């Protein structure tokens, strides 16, 4: 196909195929769709990517992704600075925000501990979390991690490190299905799990 | 989420969600993946889209998409100008090229006739096909259209219009897919495969 449509289109297809959810075949369809919808879709998408490249940054406080640093949540005076909700990934933060599940602020670890995949504590922003937990204004750390082996391993690891901090460590209630991932849950379940959080 | 991540990221998510194969949830994952892979993926994709915007055009002869016009196939002296393979969509052209199925050239209709969806002859590049079919060098028109009601309606419509042209009009054989099991095939396909059987 490269020889047919030219290396430029082939390159576009290959890059699209690296997006999660798109395989080689759907990437070809996506490229074709973009080319057909040149004004209505390809130009706006090109522009949106350029804007994102120019403006999107990682919040130095919490690890959230935003166009301002510190992020909108960290600087929102209506968000409770006493509560830090620990998530593995920005996708989980988004899911909790969609569920309107907390008025606290966040801390994005970047991953969960996974010895089998070679992901250790040094790969997560755990030191920064421990430092934040020692601030006088922080009273509760909510561990909003996947109810998987890796997620719970991470929760235990962090809880141990927070022994010296003057904070209550809680976790989401077991409304989260065992083995389930936050990002797949409906908003009601996420809200209920947040309300019923228990002492860790 | 818009309020959380900012309108720029929300816009990116919304545009990605309009790609075939990506829903709202996978579009969020794709946006996040792009932001995380800023140098390795978002920048190259932004560049590839810009190149495509600058260079990709629709071939005025056949309707193929390429970075040159007329396209690589139309200008390739090794492609037989006596044969025009009629397809509904560029995706079908790509599929036939991947299969190395023909040495002919192409004509992309842009769609198939679909009265129920309000797609009529004026929405397809049929006039241009009829004009091409009248060229002295053209001897065969191969209708490579879907074996669906719409595809076959389109094939009949075109065949009628080509009565006056000095060309042979053919269509793809029906038959057993390579690797296909007889037991799973519909009766129409089996009957056609039997009627059109070939010497072994
Ligand atoms: Zn932040
Ligand atoms: Zn062409």
CSV table of C-alpha atoms and ligand atoms in Angstrom, one decimal:
chain,number,residue,atom,x,y,z
A,1,UNK,CA,0.0,0.0,0.0
A,2,UNK,CA,2.9,2.3,0.7
A,3,UNK,CA,3.8,2.2,-3.0
A,4,UNK,CA,0.2,2.9,-3.9
A,5,UNK,CA,-0.7,5.8,-1.6
A,6,UNK,CA,2.8,7.2,-1.1
A,7,UNK,CA,5.0,7.2,1.9
A,8,UNK,CA,3.3,10.2,3.5
A,9,UNK,CA,0.0,8.4,3.8
A,10,UNK,CA,1.7,5.2,4.9
A,11,UNK,CA,3.5,7.2,7.7
A,12,UNK,CA,0.2,8.6,8.8
A,13,UNK,CA,-1.4,5.1,8.9
A,14,UNK,CA,1.6,3.8,10.9
A,15,UNK,CA,1.4,6.5,13.5
A,16,UNK,CA,-2.4,6.2,13.9
A,17,UNK,CA,-1.9,2.4,14.3
A,18,UNK,CA,0.1,3.2,17.5
A,19,UNK,CA,-2.9,4.8,19.2
A,20,UNK,CA,-4.6,2.5,21.7
A,21,UNK,CA,-7.7,1.0,20.2
A,22,UNK,CA,-6.6,1.3,16.6
A,23,UNK,CA,-5.1,-1.7,14.8
A,24,UNK,CA,-3.5,-1.6,11.3
A,25,UNK,CA,-6.8,-2.0,9.5
A,26,UNK,CA,-8.7,0.6,11.5
A,27,UNK,CA,-5.7,2.9,11.2
A,28,UNK,CA,-6.1,2.8,7.4
A,29,UNK,CA,-9.7,3.6,7.7
A,30,UNK,CA,-9.0,6.4,10.1
A,31,UNK,CA,-6.4,7.9,7.8
A,32,UNK,CA,-8.8,7.6,4.8
A,33,UNK,CA,-11.5,9.3,6.9
A,34,UNK,CA,-9.2,12.1,7.8
A,35,UNK,CA,-8.2,12.6,4.2
A,36,UNK,CA,-11.8,12.7,3.1
A,37,UNK,CA,-12.8,15.0,5.9
A,38,UNK,CA,-9.9,17.3,5.2
A,39,UNK,CA,-11.5,20.6,6.2
A,40,UNK,CA,-13.9,19.2,8.8
A,41,UNK,CA,-11.6,16.9,10.6
A,42,UNK,CA,-8.0,16.6,9.5
A,43,UNK,CA,-7.3,20.4,9.7
A,44,UNK,CA,-9.0,20.7,13.1
A,45,UNK,CA,-7.2,17.6,14.5
A,46,UNK,CA,-3.8,18.9,13.2
A,47,UNK,CA,-4.5,22.2,14.9
A,48,UNK,CA,-5.7,20.6,18.1
A,49,UNK,CA,-2.5,18.5,18.2
A,50,UNK,CA,-0.4,21.6,17.7
A,51,UNK,CA,-2.2,23.4,20.5
A,52,UNK,CA,-1.7,20.4,22.8
A,53,UNK,CA,1.9,20.3,21.9
A,54,UNK,CA,2.3,24.0,22.7
A,55,UNK,CA,0.2,24.2,25.8
A,56,UNK,CA,-0.2,20.9,27.6
A,57,UNK,CA,2.1,20.3,30.6
A,58,UNK,CA,2.4,17.9,33.5
A,59,UNK,CA,1.5,19.6,36.8
A,60,UNK,CA,4.7,19.7,39.0
A,61,UNK,CA,2.6,19.4,42.1
A,62,UNK,CA,0.2,16.4,41.4
A,63,UNK,CA,1.2,14.9,38.0
A,64,UNK,CA,-2.1,15.9,36.4
A,65,UNK,CA,-2.1,17.0,32.7
A,66,UNK,CA,-3.3,20.4,32.0
A,67,UNK,CA,-2.6,23.6,30.1
A,68,UNK,CA,-1.6,25.3,33.3
A,69,UNK,CA,1.1,24.4,35.9
A,70,UNK,CA,0.2,24.0,38.7
A,71,UNK,CA,-3.0,22.5,37.3
A,72,UNK,CA,-6.5,23.8,37.5
A,73,UNK,CA,-7.3,21.4,40.4
A,74,UNK,CA,-4.2,22.2,42.4
A,75,UNK,CA,-5.0,25.9,42.2
A,76,UNK,CA,-8.8,25.7,42.7
A,77,UNK,CA,-9.5,27.2,46.1
A,78,UNK,CA,-12.7,25.2,46.2
A,79,UNK,CA,-10.8,21.9,46.2
A,80,UNK,CA,-10.0,20.7,49.7
A,81,UNK,CA,-6.2,20.8,50.4
A,82,UNK,CA,-6.7,18.5,53.3
A,83,UNK,CA,-7.4,15.5,51.1
A,84,UNK,CA,-5.1,14.0,48.5
A,85,UNK,CA,-6.6,11.3,46.2
A,86,UNK,CA,-3.8,9.0,45.0
A,87,UNK,CA,-4.3,7.6,41.5
A,88,UNK,CA,-2.1,5.5,39.2
A,89,UNK,CA,-2.8,7.4,36.0
A,90,UNK,CA,-4.4,10.6,34.7
A,91,UNK,CA,-7.1,8.4,33.1
A,92,UNK,CA,-8.2,7.4,36.6
A,93,UNK,CA,-8.2,11.1,37.7
A,94,UNK,CA,-10.4,11.9,34.7
A,95,UNK,CA,-12.7,9.0,35.6
A,96,UNK,CA,-13.0,10.3,39.2
A,97,UNK,CA,-13.7,13.8,38.0
A,98,UNK,CA,-16.3,12.6,35.6
A,99,UNK,CA,-18.0,10.9,38.5
A,100,UNK,CA,-17.6,14.1,40.6
A,101,UNK,CA,-16.4,11.7,43.2
A,102,UNK,CA,-14.2,13.9,45.4
A,103,UNK,CA,-13.6,17.5,46.3
A,104,UNK,CA,-10.0,16.7,47.3
A,105,UNK,CA,-6.9,17.2,45.2
A,106,UNK,CA,-4.9,14.5,43.5
A,107,UNK,CA,-1.6,12.8,43.3
A,108,UNK,CA,-0.8,10.9,40.1
A,109,UNK,CA,1.7,8.1,40.7
A,110,UNK,CA,2.3,7.4,37.0
A,111,UNK,CA,1.9,3.6,37.4
A,112,UNK,CA,1.4,0.9,39.9
A,113,UNK,CA,4.2,-1.2,41.4
A,114,UNK,CA,4.6,-4.3,39.2
A,115,UNK,CA,7.5,-6.5,40.1
A,116,UNK,CA,6.7,-8.8,37.1
A,117,UNK,CA,6.9,-5.9,34.7
A,118,UNK,CA,10.0,-4.4,36.4
A,119,UNK,CA,8.1,-1.4,37.7
A,120,UNK,CA,9.6,-0.5,41.1
A,121,UNK,CA,9.1,2.4,43.6
A,122,UNK,CA,11.6,4.5,41.7
A,123,UNK,CA,9.3,4.6,38.7
A,124,UNK,CA,6.5,6.1,40.6
A,125,UNK,CA,6.2,9.6,42.1
A,126,UNK,CA,6.1,8.2,45.6
A,127,UNK,CA,8.7,10.5,47.2
A,128,UNK,CA,6.7,13.5,46.2
A,129,UNK,CA,3.6,12.0,47.6
A,130,UNK,CA,5.3,11.3,51.0
A,131,UNK,CA,6.5,14.9,51.0
A,132,UNK,CA,3.1,16.3,50.3
A,133,UNK,CA,1.5,14.0,53.0
A,134,UNK,CA,3.8,15.6,55.6
A,135,UNK,CA,2.4,19.1,54.9
A,136,UNK,CA,0.4,20.4,57.9
A,137,UNK,CA,-2.7,21.1,55.9
A,138,UNK,CA,-3.0,17.4,54.6
A,139,UNK,CA,-5.2,15.2,56.8
A,140,UNK,CA,-6.2,12.3,54.6
A,141,UNK,CA,-4.7,10.3,51.8
A,142,UNK,CA,-7.3,8.4,49.8
A,143,UNK,CA,-5.7,5.5,47.8
A,144,UNK,CA,-7.8,5.3,44.7
A,145,UNK,CA,-5.9,2.5,43.1
A,146,UNK,CA,-7.1,-0.4,40.9
A,147,UNK,CA,-8.5,-3.4,42.9
A,148,UNK,CA,-5.8,-5.6,41.3
A,149,UNK,CA,-2.8,-7.3,42.8
A,150,UNK,CA,-0.5,-4.5,41.6
A,151,UNK,CA,-2.9,-1.8,42.8
A,152,UNK,CA,-3.2,-3.3,46.2
A,153,UNK,CA,0.6,-4.0,46.4
A,154,UNK,CA,1.1,-0.3,45.7
A,155,UNK,CA,-1.5,0.7,48.3
A,156,UNK,CA,0.3,-1.4,51.0
A,157,UNK,CA,3.7,0.0,50.0
A,158,UNK,CA,2.5,3.6,50.3
A,159,UNK,CA,0.6,3.0,53.5
A,160,UNK,CA,3.8,1.7,55.1
A,161,UNK,CA,5.7,4.8,54.0
A,162,UNK,CA,3.0,7.1,55.4
A,163,UNK,CA,3.3,5.7,59.0
A,164,UNK,CA,5.2,8.7,60.1
A,165,UNK,CA,3.0,11.3,58.5
A,166,UNK,CA,0.1,12.7,60.5
A,167,UNK,CA,-2.6,11.6,58.0
A,168,UNK,CA,-5.5,9.2,57.8
A,169,UNK,CA,-4.9,6.7,55.0
A,170,UNK,CA,-8.1,5.4,53.4
A,171,UNK,CA,-8.9,3.4,50.3
A,172,UNK,CA,-11.9,3.1,48.0
A,173,UNK,CA,-14.7,0.9,49.3
A,174,UNK,CA,-15.1,-2.5,47.8
A,175,UNK,CA,-17.8,-1.3,45.5
A,176,UNK,CA,-15.0,-1.7,43.0
A,177,UNK,CA,-15.2,-5.1,41.5
A,178,UNK,CA,-12.2,-7.3,42.4
A,179,UNK,CA,-9.9,-7.3,39.4
A,180,UNK,CA,-11.7,-4.3,37.9
A,181,UNK,CA,-10.1,-1.1,36.6
A,182,UNK,CA,-11.4,2.3,37.7
A,183,UNK,CA,-11.5,3.6,34.2
A,184,UNK,CA,-14.1,1.0,33.2
A,185,UNK,CA,-16.5,1.8,36.0
A,186,UNK,CA,-19.8,3.7,35.8
A,187,UNK,CA,-20.1,7.0,37.7
A,188,UNK,CA,-22.5,5.7,40.3
A,189,UNK,CA,-20.2,2.9,41.4
A,190,UNK,CA,-17.3,5.3,41.6
A,191,UNK,CA,-19.2,7.7,43.7
A,192,UNK,CA,-20.4,5.0,46.0
A,193,UNK,CA,-16.9,3.6,46.4
A,194,UNK,CA,-15.7,7.1,47.3
A,195,UNK,CA,-18.4,7.6,49.9
A,196,UNK,CA,-17.8,4.2,51.5
A,197,UNK,CA,-14.0,4.5,51.6
A,198,UNK,CA,-12.6,2.8,54.7
A,199,UNK,CA,-9.5,3.1,56.9
A,200,UNK,CA,-6.6,1.3,55.4
B,1,UNK,CA,-13.6,16.4,32.2
B,2,UNK,CA,-13.4,19.5,30.1
B,3,UNK,CA,-13.2,21.6,33.2
B,4,UNK,CA,-10.5,19.4,34.6
B,5,UNK,CA,-8.1,19.0,31.7
B,6,UNK,CA,-8.9,22.2,29.9
B,7,UNK,CA,-10.7,22.9,26.7
B,8,UNK,CA,-7.6,22.2,24.6
B,9,UNK,CA,-7.5,18.5,25.7
B,10,UNK,CA,-11.2,18.2,25.5
B,11,UNK,CA,-11.1,19.4,21.9
B,12,UNK,CA,-8.5,16.9,21.1
B,13,UNK,CA,-10.6,14.1,22.6
B,14,UNK,CA,-13.7,15.2,20.7
B,15,UNK,CA,-11.8,15.2,17.4
B,16,UNK,CA,-10.2,11.8,18.0
B,17,UNK,CA,-13.7,10.4,18.9
B,18,UNK,CA,-14.8,11.2,15.4
B,19,UNK,CA,-12.3,8.7,13.9
B,20,UNK,CA,-13.9,5.4,12.9
B,21,UNK,CA,-13.1,2.8,15.5
B,22,UNK,CA,-12.6,5.2,18.4
B,23,UNK,CA,-15.5,5.9,20.8
B,24,UNK,CA,-15.5,8.6,23.5
B,25,UNK,CA,-13.6,6.4,26.0
B,26,UNK,CA,-11.0,5.1,23.6
B,27,UNK,CA,-10.6,8.7,22.3
B,28,UNK,CA,-9.7,9.8,25.9
B,29,UNK,CA,-7.2,7.0,26.1
B,30,UNK,CA,-5.7,7.9,22.7
B,31,UNK,CA,-5.4,11.6,23.8
B,32,UNK,CA,-3.7,10.6,27.0
B,33,UNK,CA,-1.4,8.3,25.1
B,34,UNK,CA,-0.5,11.1,22.7
B,35,UNK,CA,0.2,13.5,25.5
B,36,UNK,CA,2.4,11.0,27.3
B,37,UNK,CA,4.3,10.1,24.1
B,38,UNK,CA,4.8,13.7,23.2
B,39,UNK,CA,8.1,13.4,21.4
B,40,UNK,CA,7.6,9.8,20.2
B,41,UNK,CA,4.1,10.0,18.9
B,42,UNK,CA,2.3,13.3,19.2
B,43,UNK,CA,4.9,15.4,17.5
B,44,UNK,CA,5.3,12.9,14.6
B,45,UNK,CA,1.5,12.5,14.2
B,46,UNK,CA,1.1,16.3,14.1
B,47,UNK,CA,3.8,16.5,11.5
B,48,UNK,CA,2.3,13.6,9.4
B,49,UNK,CA,-1.1,15.3,9.4
B,50,UNK,CA,0.5,18.5,8.3
B,51,UNK,CA,2.4,16.7,5.5
B,52,UNK,CA,-0.9,15.0,4.5
B,53,UNK,CA,-2.7,18.3,4.5
B,54,UNK,CA,0.0,19.9,2.3
B,55,UNK,CA,0.5,17.0,-0.1
B,56,UNK,CA,-2.4,14.6,-0.3
B,57,UNK,CA,-4.8,15.1,-3.2
B,58,UNK,CA,-7.6,13.3,-5.0
B,59,UNK,CA,-6.6,12.0,-8.4
B,60,UNK,CA,-8.7,13.8,-11.0
B,61,UNK,CA,-8.6,10.8,-13.3
B,62,UNK,CA,-9.5,7.9,-11.0
B,63,UNK,CA,-10.5,9.3,-7.6
B,64,UNK,CA,-7.6,7.6,-5.8
B,65,UNK,CA,-5.8,9.5,-3.0
B,66,UNK,CA,-2.2,10.2,-3.5
B,67,UNK,CA,0.5,12.8,-3.1
B,68,UNK,CA,0.6,13.3,-6.9
B,69,UNK,CA,-2.2,14.1,-9.4
B,70,UNK,CA,-2.7,12.1,-11.6
B,71,UNK,CA,-1.9,9.4,-9.1
B,72,UNK,CA,1.0,6.9,-9.1
B,73,UNK,CA,-1.3,4.2,-10.5
B,74,UNK,CA,-2.7,6.3,-13.3
B,75,UNK,CA,0.8,7.4,-14.4
B,76,UNK,CA,2.4,4.0,-14.0
B,77,UNK,CA,3.3,2.8,-17.6
B,78,UNK,CA,3.3,-0.8,-16.3
B,79,UNK,CA,-0.4,-0.6,-15.4
B,80,UNK,CA,-2.7,-1.7,-18.2
B,81,UNK,CA,-4.7,1.2,-19.5
B,82,UNK,CA,-7.1,-1.3,-21.2
B,83,UNK,CA,-8.6,-2.4,-17.8
B,84,UNK,CA,-10.5,-0.2,-15.4
B,85,UNK,CA,-11.3,-1.7,-12.0
B,86,UNK,CA,-14.3,0.1,-10.5
B,87,UNK,CA,-14.4,0.3,-6.7
B,88,UNK,CA,-16.7,2.1,-4.3
B,89,UNK,CA,-14.1,3.5,-2.0
B,90,UNK,CA,-10.3,4.1,-1.8
B,91,UNK,CA,-10.2,1.5,1.0
B,92,UNK,CA,-11.3,-1.1,-1.6
B,93,UNK,CA,-8.6,0.0,-3.9
B,94,UNK,CA,-6.0,-0.3,-1.1
B,95,UNK,CA,-7.4,-3.8,-0.4
B,96,UNK,CA,-7.0,-4.9,-4.0
B,97,UNK,CA,-3.5,-3.4,-4.2
B,98,UNK,CA,-2.5,-5.3,-1.0
B,99,UNK,CA,-3.7,-8.4,-2.7
B,100,UNK,CA,-1.8,-7.5,-5.9
B,101,UNK,CA,-5.1,-8.5,-7.5
B,102,UNK,CA,-4.9,-6.5,-10.8
B,103,UNK,CA,-2.5,-4.8,-13.2
B,104,UNK,CA,-5.4,-2.6,-14.4
B,105,UNK,CA,-6.1,0.9,-13.4
B,106,UNK,CA,-8.9,2.1,-11.1
B,107,UNK,CA,-12.0,4.2,-10.9
B,108,UNK,CA,-13.3,5.2,-7.5
B,109,UNK,CA,-17.0,5.9,-7.4
B,110,UNK,CA,-16.9,7.4,-3.9
B,111,UNK,CA,-19.9,5.3,-2.7
B,112,UNK,CA,-22.5,2.8,-3.8
B,113,UNK,CA,-26.0,3.6,-4.8
B,114,UNK,CA,-28.3,3.4,-1.7
B,115,UNK,CA,-31.8,4.6,-2.2
B,116,UNK,CA,-32.6,4.0,1.4
B,117,UNK,CA,-29.7,6.3,2.5
B,118,UNK,CA,-30.5,8.9,-0.2
B,119,UNK,CA,-27.4,8.1,-2.2
B,120,UNK,CA,-28.2,8.5,-5.9
B,121,UNK,CA,-26.2,8.4,-9.2
B,122,UNK,CA,-25.4,12.1,-8.9
B,123,UNK,CA,-23.4,11.4,-5.7
B,124,UNK,CA,-21.1,8.9,-7.5
B,125,UNK,CA,-18.5,9.7,-10.1
B,126,UNK,CA,-20.4,7.7,-12.7
B,127,UNK,CA,-20.3,10.3,-15.6
B,128,UNK,CA,-16.5,10.3,-15.4
B,129,UNK,CA,-16.4,6.5,-15.5
B,130,UNK,CA,-18.7,6.4,-18.6
B,131,UNK,CA,-16.4,9.0,-20.3
B,132,UNK,CA,-13.3,6.9,-19.5
B,133,UNK,CA,-15.0,3.7,-20.7
B,134,UNK,CA,-15.5,5.3,-24.2
B,135,UNK,CA,-11.7,5.9,-24.6
B,136,UNK,CA,-10.4,3.7,-27.4
B,137,UNK,CA,-7.7,2.2,-25.2
B,138,UNK,CA,-10.2,0.8,-22.7
B,139,UNK,CA,-11.4,-2.8,-23.3
B,140,UNK,CA,-12.6,-4.1,-20.0
B,141,UNK,CA,-14.5,-2.6,-17.0
B,142,UNK,CA,-14.2,-4.8,-13.9
B,143,UNK,CA,-16.9,-4.0,-11.3
B,144,UNK,CA,-15.2,-4.8,-8.0
B,145,UNK,CA,-18.1,-3.8,-5.8
B,146,UNK,CA,-19.4,-5.3,-2.6
B,147,UNK,CA,-21.6,-8.4,-3.0
B,148,UNK,CA,-24.4,-6.5,-1.2
B,149,UNK,CA,-27.7,-5.3,-2.4
B,150,UNK,CA,-26.3,-1.8,-2.8
B,151,UNK,CA,-23.2,-3.0,-4.5
B,152,UNK,CA,-25.1,-5.1,-7.0
B,153,UNK,CA,-27.6,-2.4,-7.6
B,154,UNK,CA,-24.7,-0.1,-8.5
B,155,UNK,CA,-23.2,-2.8,-10.7
B,156,UNK,CA,-26.4,-3.2,-12.7
B,157,UNK,CA,-26.9,0.6,-13.0
B,158,UNK,CA,-23.4,1.1,-14.4
B,159,UNK,CA,-23.6,-1.9,-16.7
B,160,UNK,CA,-26.8,-0.4,-18.3
B,161,UNK,CA,-24.9,2.9,-18.8
B,162,UNK,CA,-22.0,1.1,-20.5
B,163,UNK,CA,-24.1,-0.5,-23.2
B,164,UNK,CA,-22.9,1.9,-25.8
B,165,UNK,CA,-19.3,1.8,-24.8
B,166,UNK,CA,-17.1,-0.8,-26.7
B,167,UNK,CA,-16.0,-2.5,-23.5
B,168,UNK,CA,-16.5,-5.9,-21.8
B,169,UNK,CA,-18.1,-5.4,-18.4
B,170,UNK,CA,-17.1,-8.1,-15.8
B,171,UNK,CA,-17.5,-8.5,-12.1
B,172,UNK,CA,-15.6,-10.4,-9.3
B,173,UNK,CA,-16.4,-14.1,-9.1
B,174,UNK,CA,-18.5,-15.3,-6.2
B,175,UNK,CA,-17.0,-18.2,-4.4
B,176,UNK,CA,-15.4,-19.8,-1.4
B,177,UNK,CA,-13.0,-17.5,0.4
B,178,UNK,CA,-9.5,-18.8,0.6
B,179,UNK,CA,-9.3,-20.6,4.0
B,180,UNK,CA,-13.1,-20.6,4.2
B,181,UNK,CA,-15.1,-23.6,5.4
B,182,UNK,CA,-18.0,-24.7,3.3
B,183,UNK,CA,-20.0,-25.4,6.3
B,184,UNK,CA,-20.1,-21.7,7.3
B,185,UNK,CA,-21.0,-20.3,3.8
B,186,UNK,CA,-24.4,-19.2,2.8
B,187,UNK,CA,-26.3,-21.1,0.2
B,188,UNK,CA,-26.0,-18.3,-2.4
B,189,UNK,CA,-22.2,-18.3,-2.2
B,190,UNK,CA,-22.1,-22.1,-2.4
B,191,UNK,CA,-24.4,-22.2,-5.4
B,192,UNK,CA,-22.4,-19.5,-7.2
B,193,UNK,CA,-19.1,-21.2,-6.3
B,194,UNK,CA,-20.5,-24.4,-7.8
B,195,UNK,CA,-21.8,-22.7,-11.0
B,196,UNK,CA,-18.5,-20.9,-11.5
B,197,UNK,CA,-16.3,-23.9,-10.7
B,198,UNK,CA,-13.0,-24.0,-12.6
B,199,UNK,CA,-10.7,-26.8,-13.9
B,200,UNK,CA,-8.4,-28.1,-11.2
C,1,LIG,ZN1,-2.0,19.6,39.9
C,2,LIG,ZN1,-5.5,8.0,-10.5
